[in-house]
XYZ file of C-alpha atoms in Angstrom:
521
model
C 10.634 -8.450 -23.160
C 12.998 -5.216 -22.256
C 12.532 -4.075 -25.190
C 8.878 -4.284 -25.383
C 8.618 -2.514 -21.438
C 10.625 0.839 -22.997
C 8.338 0.862 -25.806
C 5.904 0.932 -23.324
C 7.520 3.415 -20.717
C 8.724 5.754 -23.676
C 5.147 5.636 -24.577
C 3.875 6.477 -21.621
C 5.308 9.038 -21.207
C 4.602 10.239 -24.620
C 1.246 9.900 -23.885
C 1.191 11.693 -20.119
C 2.869 14.797 -21.461
C 0.488 15.527 -23.945
C -1.754 14.462 -21.886
C -0.676 17.480 -19.653
C 0.389 19.720 -20.855
C -1.878 19.526 -24.660
C -0.351 17.596 -27.857
C 0.052 21.714 -28.687
C 1.068 23.666 -25.646
C 3.189 21.135 -25.152
C 6.052 23.422 -27.740
C 3.199 26.607 -27.493
C 3.478 27.431 -24.058
C 2.313 30.906 -23.514
C 2.298 32.230 -20.033
C 6.997 31.617 -19.012
C 5.498 30.289 -15.650
C 5.049 27.044 -16.711
C 8.910 26.916 -17.680
C 9.595 26.432 -13.735
C 7.958 22.958 -13.780
C 10.151 20.316 -12.279
C 7.508 17.527 -14.718
C 7.288 20.165 -17.778
C 11.005 19.193 -18.873
C 11.052 15.177 -17.105
C 8.686 14.939 -19.898
C 9.435 17.536 -22.389
C 12.642 15.841 -22.883
C 11.086 11.919 -22.393
C 9.020 13.001 -25.149
C 11.563 13.690 -27.674
C 13.455 11.026 -26.864
C 10.525 8.719 -27.821
C 10.408 10.688 -31.265
C 13.470 9.750 -31.356
C 13.581 6.565 -30.860
C 10.472 5.971 -32.927
C 11.741 7.584 -36.253
C 13.255 5.036 -38.045
C 16.064 5.867 -41.136
C 13.780 5.795 -44.530
C 15.842 4.247 -47.480
C 12.984 4.449 -50.504
C 14.821 6.431 -53.581
C 13.419 10.011 -53.560
C 10.905 10.739 -57.096
C 11.025 14.387 -56.049
C 14.037 17.121 -54.553
C 13.078 20.722 -53.023
C 15.970 22.102 -52.008
C 15.319 25.211 -49.871
C 18.111 27.748 -49.834
C 17.954 30.588 -46.314
C 20.376 32.980 -48.489
C 22.986 33.905 -45.150
C 20.556 32.204 -42.479
C 22.926 31.155 -40.119
C 22.433 29.842 -37.092
C 21.929 32.344 -34.795
C 19.994 33.792 -37.326
C 17.433 30.510 -36.710
C 17.090 30.962 -33.585
C 16.416 34.644 -33.642
C 13.301 33.842 -36.056
C 12.334 31.137 -34.218
C 11.855 32.875 -31.259
C 10.336 35.541 -33.217
C 8.121 33.868 -35.279
C 6.636 32.206 -31.420
C 5.577 35.672 -30.202
C 4.241 36.977 -33.012
C 1.804 33.900 -32.648
C 1.206 35.008 -28.787
C 3.691 32.001 -27.422
C 7.675 32.162 -25.379
C 9.505 31.939 -27.815
C 12.016 29.798 -26.993
C 10.213 26.558 -26.922
C 8.107 27.948 -30.680
C 9.654 25.340 -33.366
C 9.683 27.045 -36.955
C 8.904 24.533 -39.626
C 12.265 22.932 -40.951
C 13.069 23.037 -36.336
C 10.640 19.987 -36.165
C 13.278 17.295 -38.968
C 15.289 14.826 -37.416
C 17.828 15.167 -38.831
C 20.052 17.694 -38.215
C 24.508 18.437 -40.099
C 26.508 21.375 -39.384
C 28.851 22.185 -43.972
C 30.856 24.040 -43.774
C 30.953 26.736 -45.398
C 34.378 28.354 -46.806
C 34.825 28.750 -50.397
C 38.110 27.665 -52.237
C 40.190 30.871 -51.807
C 38.436 32.862 -48.881
C 38.044 32.528 -45.625
C 33.526 34.122 -45.460
C 32.271 32.424 -48.598
C 29.734 34.591 -50.509
C 26.350 32.756 -52.446
C 28.185 32.544 -56.050
C 30.900 30.060 -54.840
C 28.902 28.403 -52.352
C 26.416 28.276 -54.954
C 28.580 26.599 -56.958
C 30.101 23.951 -54.001
C 26.153 22.836 -53.196
C 24.864 22.340 -56.425
C 27.711 21.588 -58.572
C 29.172 19.418 -55.444
C 32.566 21.082 -56.291
C 33.880 24.151 -54.158
C 35.121 26.852 -56.520
C 36.071 30.788 -56.203
C 34.823 34.528 -54.570
C 32.545 35.461 -56.986
C 32.477 32.858 -59.742
C 29.239 30.602 -60.601
C 29.451 26.964 -61.912
C 32.600 27.082 -62.828
C 36.343 24.859 -61.642
C 38.780 26.681 -59.129
C 41.106 26.692 -62.670
C 38.608 29.972 -63.537
C 39.210 33.467 -61.375
C 37.235 36.233 -61.698
C 36.833 38.156 -64.745
C 38.321 35.051 -66.646
C 35.906 35.184 -69.326
C 37.977 33.238 -71.642
C 38.811 30.450 -68.919
C 34.356 29.624 -68.043
C 34.052 29.462 -71.347
C 36.073 26.466 -71.499
C 33.545 22.782 -71.431
C 36.656 21.286 -69.258
C 35.542 24.233 -66.557
C 32.069 23.982 -66.220
C 30.135 22.222 -63.765
C 27.380 20.714 -64.248
C 24.371 21.148 -61.464
C 21.730 18.713 -59.894
C 19.380 20.058 -62.204
C 20.745 19.218 -64.952
C 21.464 15.897 -62.918
C 17.656 15.462 -62.845
C 16.638 16.081 -66.407
C 19.470 13.895 -66.959
C 17.855 11.089 -64.775
C 14.319 11.974 -67.013
C 13.351 14.544 -64.848
C 11.372 18.070 -64.495
C 13.756 21.186 -63.001
C 12.124 24.366 -61.914
C 13.944 27.407 -59.364
C 11.940 29.678 -57.249
C 13.708 32.924 -56.187
C 13.226 36.320 -53.595
C 15.645 37.826 -55.446
C 16.390 38.671 -58.817
C 15.748 34.529 -61.159
C 19.817 36.280 -62.231
C 21.470 35.872 -59.234
C 24.090 34.355 -57.617
C 22.583 32.250 -55.948
C 19.663 31.265 -58.827
C 22.443 31.322 -61.553
C 24.380 29.053 -59.908
C 21.345 26.411 -61.474
C 21.527 27.116 -64.204
C 24.712 29.282 -65.605
C 28.811 29.149 -66.115
C 30.483 32.734 -65.475
C 33.831 33.604 -63.511
C 30.849 36.883 -62.565
C 28.393 36.508 -60.297
C 27.487 40.867 -61.381
C 26.832 39.749 -65.140
C 23.486 39.236 -65.189
C 22.886 40.950 -68.310
C 24.956 43.145 -71.251
C 25.285 45.772 -69.722
C 26.360 44.576 -66.872
C 29.329 42.829 -68.916
C 30.333 45.501 -70.578
C 30.622 47.855 -67.606
C 32.845 45.303 -66.815
C 34.888 46.810 -69.305
C 34.410 42.565 -70.818
C 33.006 42.454 -74.033
C 29.193 40.610 -74.420
C 29.453 38.454 -76.752
C 32.759 36.662 -75.711
C 31.229 36.547 -72.267
C 27.857 35.331 -71.963
C 25.877 36.211 -69.253
C 23.131 35.375 -66.843
C 19.787 36.551 -68.035
C 21.321 35.097 -71.343
C 22.057 31.680 -70.394
C 18.990 31.060 -68.945
C 16.972 31.472 -72.214
C 19.916 30.233 -73.719
C 21.677 27.285 -72.067
C 21.542 23.906 -71.998
C 20.038 23.759 -68.729
C 17.595 27.171 -69.146
C 16.103 27.110 -71.554
C 14.625 23.239 -69.931
C 13.403 24.676 -66.285
C 10.330 24.080 -66.315
C 9.335 26.279 -63.560
C 11.728 29.708 -63.298
C 9.459 32.532 -60.779
C 11.241 35.889 -58.856
C 12.462 39.029 -60.362
C 15.146 41.005 -63.086
C 12.945 41.912 -66.140
C 14.771 44.395 -65.817
C 17.712 41.936 -66.917
C 15.399 40.559 -69.473
C 14.446 43.630 -71.515
C 16.198 45.908 -73.914
C 16.508 49.719 -72.673
C 14.176 50.763 -75.520
C 11.539 48.372 -73.556
C 9.014 49.257 -70.999
C 8.469 46.150 -68.422
C 4.264 45.883 -67.099
C 4.717 48.443 -64.297
C 6.733 50.775 -66.155
C 10.623 50.409 -65.615
C 13.101 50.653 -68.424
C 14.557 47.723 -69.679
C 18.710 47.196 -70.035
C 19.949 45.063 -73.024
C 21.786 46.875 -75.042
C 21.488 43.738 -77.313
C 17.786 44.575 -78.335
C 16.133 40.756 -77.565
C 13.423 40.682 -75.194
C 13.982 37.405 -73.734
C 10.627 36.840 -71.981
C 9.294 36.923 -75.220
C 12.130 34.596 -77.103
C 11.856 32.138 -73.382
C 7.864 31.904 -74.025
C 8.452 31.298 -78.617
C 10.280 28.536 -77.496
C 9.061 26.650 -75.731
C 6.821 23.757 -76.387
C 3.326 22.743 -75.768
C 1.790 25.930 -73.313
C 4.471 28.385 -71.429
C 3.155 30.878 -69.800
C 4.182 34.072 -68.795
C 2.801 36.380 -65.639
C 3.578 39.151 -64.123
C 1.718 39.261 -60.708
C 0.690 37.549 -57.993
C -2.280 37.717 -59.056
C -1.578 36.035 -62.198
C -0.154 33.420 -60.905
C -2.498 32.681 -58.616
C -5.382 32.193 -61.746
C -2.542 29.983 -63.575
C -4.429 26.374 -64.012
C -0.860 24.085 -63.426
C -3.151 20.651 -64.351
C -2.581 22.659 -68.536
C 0.841 25.245 -68.078
C 3.815 23.052 -70.060
C 6.039 26.252 -69.001
C 5.870 28.812 -66.123
C 7.960 32.186 -66.278
C 6.948 34.541 -62.614
C 8.719 38.035 -62.765
C 7.236 40.532 -60.556
C 10.115 42.866 -59.804
C 12.412 44.639 -61.960
C 14.551 44.016 -59.792
C 14.312 41.486 -56.260
C 10.740 40.854 -55.147
C 9.846 43.376 -51.929
C 10.811 42.035 -48.661
C 6.880 40.853 -46.723
C 6.969 43.736 -43.646
C 7.059 45.972 -47.673
C 5.003 43.780 -49.716
C 2.968 45.987 -52.265
C -0.903 43.788 -52.403
C 0.054 41.844 -55.772
C 4.015 40.517 -54.978
C 3.173 36.384 -54.167
C 4.581 35.142 -51.278
C 8.029 32.129 -51.321
C 4.406 29.945 -50.674
C 2.970 31.076 -52.910
C 5.704 30.543 -55.404
C 6.604 27.798 -54.078
C 2.802 25.638 -54.307
C 2.642 27.089 -57.872
C 6.225 25.189 -58.755
C 5.259 22.139 -57.629
C 1.555 22.262 -58.920
C 3.319 21.889 -62.175
C 6.512 20.012 -61.994
C 4.660 17.188 -59.636
C 2.640 16.276 -63.471
C 6.273 14.986 -64.282
C 5.162 11.352 -63.540
C 9.571 11.082 -63.107
C 9.791 13.389 -60.354
C 11.162 16.507 -60.255
C 14.252 18.992 -58.390
C 12.819 22.395 -57.765
C 15.482 24.294 -56.613
C 14.502 27.617 -53.991
C 15.819 30.404 -52.058
C 15.008 33.119 -49.449
C 17.548 34.833 -50.800
C 16.148 38.453 -49.149
C 16.486 37.412 -45.193
C 20.743 37.928 -47.241
C 19.967 41.369 -47.929
C 18.339 42.720 -44.904
C 21.395 41.802 -42.752
C 23.899 43.237 -45.221
C 21.749 46.342 -43.939
C 21.432 45.267 -40.777
C 17.922 45.468 -40.189
C 17.213 42.865 -38.241
C 13.367 42.778 -37.920
C 13.468 42.149 -41.936
C 15.978 39.332 -41.944
C 13.754 37.827 -39.496
C 10.339 37.806 -41.524
C 12.477 36.921 -44.121
C 12.972 33.844 -42.441
C 9.476 33.080 -41.015
C 8.912 33.149 -44.943
C 11.425 30.780 -45.733
C 9.950 28.778 -43.421
C 5.711 29.055 -45.090
C 7.351 28.282 -47.276
C 9.007 25.045 -46.265
C 5.411 23.980 -44.850
C 3.485 24.346 -47.444
C 5.919 21.802 -49.497
C 5.486 19.436 -46.731
C 2.449 20.222 -46.654
C 1.790 19.698 -50.950
C 4.081 15.998 -50.261
C 4.566 12.988 -49.013
C 7.583 12.220 -47.215
C 8.018 9.210 -48.725
C 9.510 9.781 -51.784
C 9.900 12.973 -51.260
C 12.880 14.819 -49.807
C 13.639 18.962 -48.632
C 17.158 20.064 -47.316
C 17.181 23.624 -45.914
C 20.530 25.037 -45.337
C 21.838 28.256 -45.409
C 24.971 28.775 -48.009
C 26.328 30.861 -45.190
C 25.839 33.348 -42.420
C 26.237 36.738 -41.129
C 27.459 38.107 -38.557
C 24.184 39.295 -36.306
C 24.855 37.946 -32.626
C 22.148 37.433 -29.682
C 24.335 38.835 -26.895
C 23.638 40.127 -22.870
C 21.805 38.860 -20.824
C 17.357 39.152 -21.352
C 14.778 37.739 -19.874
C 12.859 34.912 -21.131
C 10.478 35.789 -23.998
C 11.771 39.847 -23.804
C 11.034 41.509 -27.327
C 14.646 39.979 -29.696
C 13.522 42.636 -32.254
C 13.617 45.623 -29.789
C 16.090 46.652 -26.925
C 17.887 44.034 -24.374
C 16.414 43.478 -20.582
C 19.696 44.018 -19.892
C 21.716 47.296 -18.701
C 25.545 47.609 -19.869
C 27.131 47.568 -16.571
C 30.316 49.165 -17.885
C 28.049 52.810 -19.912
C 24.197 51.695 -17.757
C 22.070 52.329 -20.633
C 20.277 49.597 -23.042
C 21.504 48.068 -25.577
C 19.483 45.598 -28.239
C 19.396 41.610 -27.729
C 20.684 41.184 -31.777
C 23.902 43.392 -32.587
C 26.609 43.105 -36.295
C 29.857 42.630 -36.199
C 29.848 45.389 -38.886
C 27.773 47.859 -41.051
C 26.662 50.755 -41.704
C 25.489 54.144 -40.633
C 28.234 53.295 -37.880
C 27.399 57.185 -36.150
C 24.382 56.087 -35.839
C 24.970 53.926 -33.364
C 28.182 56.415 -31.298
C 29.469 60.367 -31.205
C 31.883 62.486 -29.798
C 31.833 64.093 -26.411
C 35.062 65.915 -25.429
C 37.114 63.775 -27.382
C 35.673 60.154 -26.257
C 33.383 57.944 -27.875
C 30.243 56.545 -26.454
C 27.727 54.646 -27.311
C 23.688 56.588 -28.245
C 21.740 55.764 -26.283
C 19.141 52.957 -28.377
C 16.081 54.620 -25.762
C 15.520 56.804 -28.182
C 16.130 55.372 -31.618
C 14.251 53.138 -33.477
C 14.630 50.343 -32.945
C 11.818 47.097 -33.370
C 10.919 49.063 -36.261
C 11.390 47.077 -39.497
C 13.264 49.940 -40.709
C 15.528 49.851 -38.308
C 19.317 49.255 -38.916
C 20.090 47.398 -35.013
C 23.703 48.357 -33.682
C 27.376 46.684 -35.076
C 31.379 47.356 -34.305
C 32.880 47.867 -37.359
C 31.935 51.237 -40.020
C 31.251 48.881 -42.951
C 29.105 50.721 -45.816
C 27.351 47.517 -45.507
C 27.533 44.865 -43.254
C 29.796 41.909 -44.380
C 28.873 38.137 -44.493
C 29.698 35.025 -41.628
C 32.073 32.104 -42.203
C 30.154 30.073 -39.033
C 28.877 26.460 -39.894
C 25.088 26.497 -41.738
C 23.055 24.065 -40.262
C 22.067 22.121 -42.558
C 17.683 20.139 -41.814
C 16.306 17.013 -44.123
C 12.953 15.154 -43.955
C 12.499 12.448 -45.872
C 14.543 9.810 -48.209
C 17.681 9.057 -47.053
C 18.176 12.435 -44.422
C 19.889 10.506 -42.032
C 22.955 11.017 -44.435
C 22.968 15.254 -43.200
C 23.818 14.397 -40.279
C 27.286 15.654 -38.695
C 30.040 18.363 -39.993
C 30.920 17.896 -43.753
C 32.066 19.706 -46.565
C 29.123 22.141 -48.133
C 29.936 20.566 -51.688
C 28.664 16.832 -50.317
C 24.860 18.335 -50.721
C 24.422 17.748 -53.918
C 26.036 14.476 -53.258
C 24.098 12.863 -50.882
C 20.719 14.158 -52.889
C 21.995 12.255 -55.499
C 22.279 8.934 -53.594
C 19.424 9.912 -52.226
C 17.346 9.771 -55.855
C 18.933 8.924 -57.946
C 21.138 11.279 -59.931
C 24.335 12.255 -60.697
C 28.020 11.410 -60.919
C 28.774 9.616 -58.064
C 27.673 7.126 -56.736
C 24.085 6.369 -55.880
C 21.396 4.176 -53.525
C 20.948 1.860 -56.750
C 24.066 1.716 -58.196
C 24.487 -0.386 -54.897
C 21.339 -2.153 -54.699
C 17.794 -2.867 -56.788
C 15.725 0.053 -56.605
C 13.342 0.809 -53.279
C 10.534 2.866 -54.343
C 7.702 3.709 -52.212
C 4.166 2.426 -54.024
C 1.374 3.171 -52.101
């Protein structure tokens, strides 16, 4: 009886809050004035509590696993992007939610690698895809392999197996989608084993003074490697890494390869069934997934353009995600899909905060698309970052003050305005500080371009580019066994939790412990 009464009270609180404010207006407030109501905050808390109490753990087997990686998406990046998207939509930014913030289960992962307190995208890829932490700059190899140790990286005992390989062993399909070069550090973690993340082509290997015949480059491993050659979907950038330096891509960009191989043509010839290669958004959207067995899309010579700089024929991350899911969903056994919003990281390195926030919004849009296309009862979606950045939200700006603009407050030392977003270090230090009569002073930012898409944001230590941050990053999960992802844990635990939920991999799985329970509507 007491349980019934509690349920009634929570249901009443939820209904009353939605009746008074509307089901959408609870989150999408258009006026700061509504935040001044004591009643609003009470019912808002009760609604949240009711949602949590009414969400039972999903303990079905995950037929599909989609792993979303926001490269460099620190917690402050998420906060700022939430506000940024809300302000674009004309609502109070602080009350907004990105798509993955609607997930009920959230945890924190520790991102350091074996030999660095602050990690890079290579060693972290080994952790969150293969379950073993590795050394800085290395991918898909154990900590026994040091940077540029080509011989060590080729030893079978030093090679790590990614969750994509686990999925294939479990007779599922696998794919990879990114806004960076497909040979870049994060996507390479799906299929490659290398002692240096920069060995993307044989030209790159040679430029480091290594022998390309003894040190297989990442592009070659994608085409020839055991995992790479079996990927059903590959979407990203980087045609230059796959074409010989005697050929140009469809847009006139020169290839890099020294071995004379056209790896794109080789990929298509090697595939059974219908293997499609696409180079632009038009062809990607026109592709019929129902008749496509393999899909390879390369949309730039290097990374894809930033969304804010978007060319007319570059697909969005959401469009690439949809295309990948449509192809992979043909497999009745299920699939593993890796999706990276890679240019969040690049914008932060350039201290171009507005672009970093916009790339995070695009990343959120891709997650929304995936949720619309999948069933939460049989598809586990995990969203996280590989590492953070040094961006911070500082000062005491008014609620709904432009997150990408100047703070509503002024410095109490020099009485000059400052940006709400700033970095601990970064390039073009002279843009923000000047020396006058031997005294270093801040530049008056009212004369700067803060808020422009290409504006660099203020920082402290001068560097050629902004560095990563060492803070923990959030992990958001939705679907079967999503409740496993709560708490604070090492980053290398993530693939084993995904493997447990989907009955894949070398660790313990749900199917090992009890009869398999699948969702059958």
